[in-house]
PDB file of C-alpha atoms in Angstrom:
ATOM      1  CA  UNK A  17     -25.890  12.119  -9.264  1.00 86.00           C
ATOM      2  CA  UNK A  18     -23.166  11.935 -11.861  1.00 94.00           C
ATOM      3  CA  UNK A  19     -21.024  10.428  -9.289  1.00 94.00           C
ATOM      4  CA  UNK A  20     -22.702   7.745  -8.331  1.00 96.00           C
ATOM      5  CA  UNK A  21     -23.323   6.698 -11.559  1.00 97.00           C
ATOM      6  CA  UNK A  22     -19.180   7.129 -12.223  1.00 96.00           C
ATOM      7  CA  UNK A  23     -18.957   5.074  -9.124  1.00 96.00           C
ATOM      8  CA  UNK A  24     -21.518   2.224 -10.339  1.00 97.00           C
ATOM      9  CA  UNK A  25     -19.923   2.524 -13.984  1.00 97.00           C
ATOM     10  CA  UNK A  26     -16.475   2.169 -12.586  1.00 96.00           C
ATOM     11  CA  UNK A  27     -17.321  -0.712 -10.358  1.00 97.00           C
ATOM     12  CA  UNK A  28     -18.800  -2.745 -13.188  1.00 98.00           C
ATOM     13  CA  UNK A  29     -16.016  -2.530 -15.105  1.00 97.00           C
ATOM     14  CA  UNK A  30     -13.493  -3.005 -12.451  1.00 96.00           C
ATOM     15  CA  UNK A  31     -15.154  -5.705 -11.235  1.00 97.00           C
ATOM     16  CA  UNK A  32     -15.529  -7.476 -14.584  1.00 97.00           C
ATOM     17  CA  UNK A  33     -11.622  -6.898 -15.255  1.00 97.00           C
ATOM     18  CA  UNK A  34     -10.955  -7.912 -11.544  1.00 95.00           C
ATOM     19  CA  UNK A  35     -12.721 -11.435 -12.460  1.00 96.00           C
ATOM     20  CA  UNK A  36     -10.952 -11.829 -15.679  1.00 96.00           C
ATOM     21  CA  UNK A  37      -7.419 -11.298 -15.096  1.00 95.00           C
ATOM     22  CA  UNK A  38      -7.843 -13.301 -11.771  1.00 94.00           C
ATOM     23  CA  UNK A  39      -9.127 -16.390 -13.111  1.00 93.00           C
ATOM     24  CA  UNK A  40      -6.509 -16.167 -16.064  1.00 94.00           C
ATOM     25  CA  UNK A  41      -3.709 -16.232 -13.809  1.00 93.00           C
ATOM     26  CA  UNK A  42      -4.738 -18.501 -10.781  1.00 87.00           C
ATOM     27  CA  UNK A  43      -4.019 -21.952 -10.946  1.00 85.00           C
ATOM     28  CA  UNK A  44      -5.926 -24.578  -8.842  1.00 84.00           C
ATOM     29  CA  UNK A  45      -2.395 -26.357  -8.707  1.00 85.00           C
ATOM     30  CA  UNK A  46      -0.661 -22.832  -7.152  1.00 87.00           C
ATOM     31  CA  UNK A  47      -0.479 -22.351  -3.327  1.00 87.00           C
ATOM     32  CA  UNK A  48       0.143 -18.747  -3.819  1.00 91.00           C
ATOM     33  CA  UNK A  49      -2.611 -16.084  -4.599  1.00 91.00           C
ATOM     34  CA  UNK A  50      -1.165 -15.029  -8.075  1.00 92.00           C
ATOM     35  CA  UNK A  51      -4.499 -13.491  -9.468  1.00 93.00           C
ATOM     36  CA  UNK A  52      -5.125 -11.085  -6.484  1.00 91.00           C
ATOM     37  CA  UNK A  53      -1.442  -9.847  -6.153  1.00 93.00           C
ATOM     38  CA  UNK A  54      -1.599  -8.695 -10.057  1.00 93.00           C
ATOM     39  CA  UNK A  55      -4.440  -7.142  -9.292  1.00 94.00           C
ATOM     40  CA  UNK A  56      -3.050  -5.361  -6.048  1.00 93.00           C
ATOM     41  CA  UNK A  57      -0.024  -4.363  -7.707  1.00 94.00           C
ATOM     42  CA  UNK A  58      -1.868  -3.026 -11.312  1.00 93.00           C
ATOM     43  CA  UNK A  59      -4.587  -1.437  -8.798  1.00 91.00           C
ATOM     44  CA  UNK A  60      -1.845   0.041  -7.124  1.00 91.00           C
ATOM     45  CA  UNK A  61      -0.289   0.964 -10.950  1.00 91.00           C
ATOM     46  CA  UNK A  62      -3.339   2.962 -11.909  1.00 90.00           C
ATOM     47  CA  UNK A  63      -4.415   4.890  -8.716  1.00 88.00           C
ATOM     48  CA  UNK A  64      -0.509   6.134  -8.388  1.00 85.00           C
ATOM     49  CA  UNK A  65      -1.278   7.575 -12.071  1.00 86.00           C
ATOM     50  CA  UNK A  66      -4.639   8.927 -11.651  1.00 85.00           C
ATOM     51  CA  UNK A  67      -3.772  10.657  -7.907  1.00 80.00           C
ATOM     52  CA  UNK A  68      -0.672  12.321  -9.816  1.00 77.00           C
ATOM     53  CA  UNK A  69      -2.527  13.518 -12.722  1.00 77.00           C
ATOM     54  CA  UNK A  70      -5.174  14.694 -10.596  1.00 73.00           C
ATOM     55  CA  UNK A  71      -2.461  16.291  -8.125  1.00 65.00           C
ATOM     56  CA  UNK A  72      -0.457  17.881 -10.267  1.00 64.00           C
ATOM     57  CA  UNK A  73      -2.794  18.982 -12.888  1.00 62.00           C
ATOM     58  CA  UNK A  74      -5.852  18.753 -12.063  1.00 69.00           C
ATOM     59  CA  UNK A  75      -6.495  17.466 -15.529  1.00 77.00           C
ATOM     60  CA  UNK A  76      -9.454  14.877 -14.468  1.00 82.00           C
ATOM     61  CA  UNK A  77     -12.787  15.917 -13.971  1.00 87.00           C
ATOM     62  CA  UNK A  78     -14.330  15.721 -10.758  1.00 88.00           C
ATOM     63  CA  UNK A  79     -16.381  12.720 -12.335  1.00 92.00           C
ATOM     64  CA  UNK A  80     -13.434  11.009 -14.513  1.00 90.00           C
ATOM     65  CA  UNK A  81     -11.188  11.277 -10.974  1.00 88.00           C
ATOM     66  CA  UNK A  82     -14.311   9.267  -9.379  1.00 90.00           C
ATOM     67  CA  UNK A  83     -14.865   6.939 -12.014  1.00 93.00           C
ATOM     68  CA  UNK A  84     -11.138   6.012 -11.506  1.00 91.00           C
ATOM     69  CA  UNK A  85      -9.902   5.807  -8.530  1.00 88.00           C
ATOM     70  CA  UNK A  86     -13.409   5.546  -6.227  1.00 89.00           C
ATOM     71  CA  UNK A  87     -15.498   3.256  -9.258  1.00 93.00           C
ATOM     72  CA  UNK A  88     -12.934   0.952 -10.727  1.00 94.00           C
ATOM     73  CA  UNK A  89      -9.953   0.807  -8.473  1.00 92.00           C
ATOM     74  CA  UNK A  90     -12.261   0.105  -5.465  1.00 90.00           C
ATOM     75  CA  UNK A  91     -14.012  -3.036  -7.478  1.00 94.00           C
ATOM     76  CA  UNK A  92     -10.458  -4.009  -8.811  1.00 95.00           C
ATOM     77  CA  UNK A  93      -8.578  -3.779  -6.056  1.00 91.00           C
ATOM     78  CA  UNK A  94      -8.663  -7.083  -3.938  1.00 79.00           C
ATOM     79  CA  UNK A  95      -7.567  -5.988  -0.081  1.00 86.00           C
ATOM     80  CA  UNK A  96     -10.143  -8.065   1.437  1.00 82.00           C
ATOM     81  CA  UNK A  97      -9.644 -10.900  -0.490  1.00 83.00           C
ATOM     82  CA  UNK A  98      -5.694 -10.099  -0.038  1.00 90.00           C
ATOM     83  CA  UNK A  99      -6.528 -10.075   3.877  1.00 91.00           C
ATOM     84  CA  UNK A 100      -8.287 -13.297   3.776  1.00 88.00           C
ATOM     85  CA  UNK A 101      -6.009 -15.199   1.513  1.00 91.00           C
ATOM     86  CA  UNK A 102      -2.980 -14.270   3.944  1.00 93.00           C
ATOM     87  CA  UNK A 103      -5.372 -15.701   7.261  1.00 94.00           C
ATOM     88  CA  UNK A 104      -5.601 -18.907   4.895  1.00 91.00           C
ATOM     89  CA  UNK A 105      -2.002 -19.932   5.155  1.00 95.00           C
ATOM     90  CA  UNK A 106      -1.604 -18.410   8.521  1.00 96.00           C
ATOM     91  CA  UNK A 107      -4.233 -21.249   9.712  1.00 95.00           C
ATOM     92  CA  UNK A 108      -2.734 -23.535   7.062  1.00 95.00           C
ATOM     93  CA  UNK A 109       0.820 -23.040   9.103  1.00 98.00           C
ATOM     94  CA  UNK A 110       2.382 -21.702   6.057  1.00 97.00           C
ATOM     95  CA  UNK A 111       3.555 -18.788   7.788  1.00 98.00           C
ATOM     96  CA  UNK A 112       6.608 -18.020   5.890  1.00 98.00           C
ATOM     97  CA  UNK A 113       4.215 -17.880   2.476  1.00 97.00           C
ATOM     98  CA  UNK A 114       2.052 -15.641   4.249  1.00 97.00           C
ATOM     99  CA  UNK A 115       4.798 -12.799   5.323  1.00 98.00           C
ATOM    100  CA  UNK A 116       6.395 -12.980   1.794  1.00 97.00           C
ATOM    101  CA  UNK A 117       3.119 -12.694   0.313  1.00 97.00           C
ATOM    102  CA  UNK A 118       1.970  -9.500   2.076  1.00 97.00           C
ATOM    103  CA  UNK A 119       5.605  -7.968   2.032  1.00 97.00           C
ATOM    104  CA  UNK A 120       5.891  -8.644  -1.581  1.00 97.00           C
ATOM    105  CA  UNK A 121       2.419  -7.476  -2.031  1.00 95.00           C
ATOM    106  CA  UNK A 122       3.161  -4.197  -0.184  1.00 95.00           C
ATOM    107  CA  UNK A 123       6.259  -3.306  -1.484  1.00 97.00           C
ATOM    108  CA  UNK A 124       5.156  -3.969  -5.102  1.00 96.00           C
ATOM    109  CA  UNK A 125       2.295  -2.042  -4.553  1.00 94.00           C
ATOM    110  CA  UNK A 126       4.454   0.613  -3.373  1.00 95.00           C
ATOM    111  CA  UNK A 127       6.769   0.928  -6.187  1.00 96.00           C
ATOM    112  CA  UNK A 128       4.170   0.352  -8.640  1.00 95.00           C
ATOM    113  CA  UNK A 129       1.793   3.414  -7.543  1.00 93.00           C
ATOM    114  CA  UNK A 130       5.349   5.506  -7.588  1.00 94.00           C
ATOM    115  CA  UNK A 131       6.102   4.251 -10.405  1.00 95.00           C
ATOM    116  CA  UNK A 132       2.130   5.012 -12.202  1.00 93.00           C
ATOM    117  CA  UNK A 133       3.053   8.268 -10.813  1.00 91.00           C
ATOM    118  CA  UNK A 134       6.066   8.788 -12.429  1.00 91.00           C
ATOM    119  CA  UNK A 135       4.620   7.529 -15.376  1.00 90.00           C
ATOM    120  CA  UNK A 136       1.918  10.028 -15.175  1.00 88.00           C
ATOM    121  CA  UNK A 137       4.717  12.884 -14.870  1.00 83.00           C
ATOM    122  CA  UNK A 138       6.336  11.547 -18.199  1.00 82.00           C
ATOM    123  CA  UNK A 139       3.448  11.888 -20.047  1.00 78.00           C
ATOM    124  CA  UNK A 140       2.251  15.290 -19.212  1.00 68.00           C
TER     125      UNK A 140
END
């Protein structure tokens, strides 16, 4: 029971934060997703982190780890709405916006979940 309620605690809160930081940094006037690629990438950021500590250490309990990665990464995250954003400008012909938005998106999230996990190794 304590991990759904990490889950539903986490969610809430990433949720919330998801919301915020999206409508801070889309414009109306901007034809590319800014506020869900932040989110991606700093998604990305803090699972990288939280998988190494866990990993390595074992340093997060079974309910902090769930809270985390499972509660607030999964309601900050924005795949879907990554997934749906890219099928936008495919329909809207901007094809060449779509690819560099995905590859950009990937390969940021890439480094930046090495790089959490890096971070995560500095720290210990």
């Amino acid at each position: 029971m304590n991990l759904l309620f990490a889950v539903a605690a986490g969610s809430a809160l990433g949720g919330v934060a998801r919301y915020v930081i999206t409508g801070a940094l889309q414009s109306p006037l901007s034809q590319f997703p800014w506020g869900t690629f932040v989110v991606n990438v700093v998604g990305c950021l803090i699972l990288g982190a939280t998988a190494r500590v866990v990993g390595t250490a074992g340093d997060l309990s079974p309910v902090a780890r769930t809270f985390i990665a499972a509660g607030f990464c999964g309601a900050f995250t924005t795949f879907s709405a990554f997934s749906y954003e890219t099928l936008t400008m495919l329909e809207k012909g901007a094809t060449a916006r779509a690819l560099s938005y995905v590859a950009a998106s990937v390969l940021l999230g890439l480094l930046a979940a090495m790089a959490g996990a890096q971070l995560a190794r500095g720290i210990r």
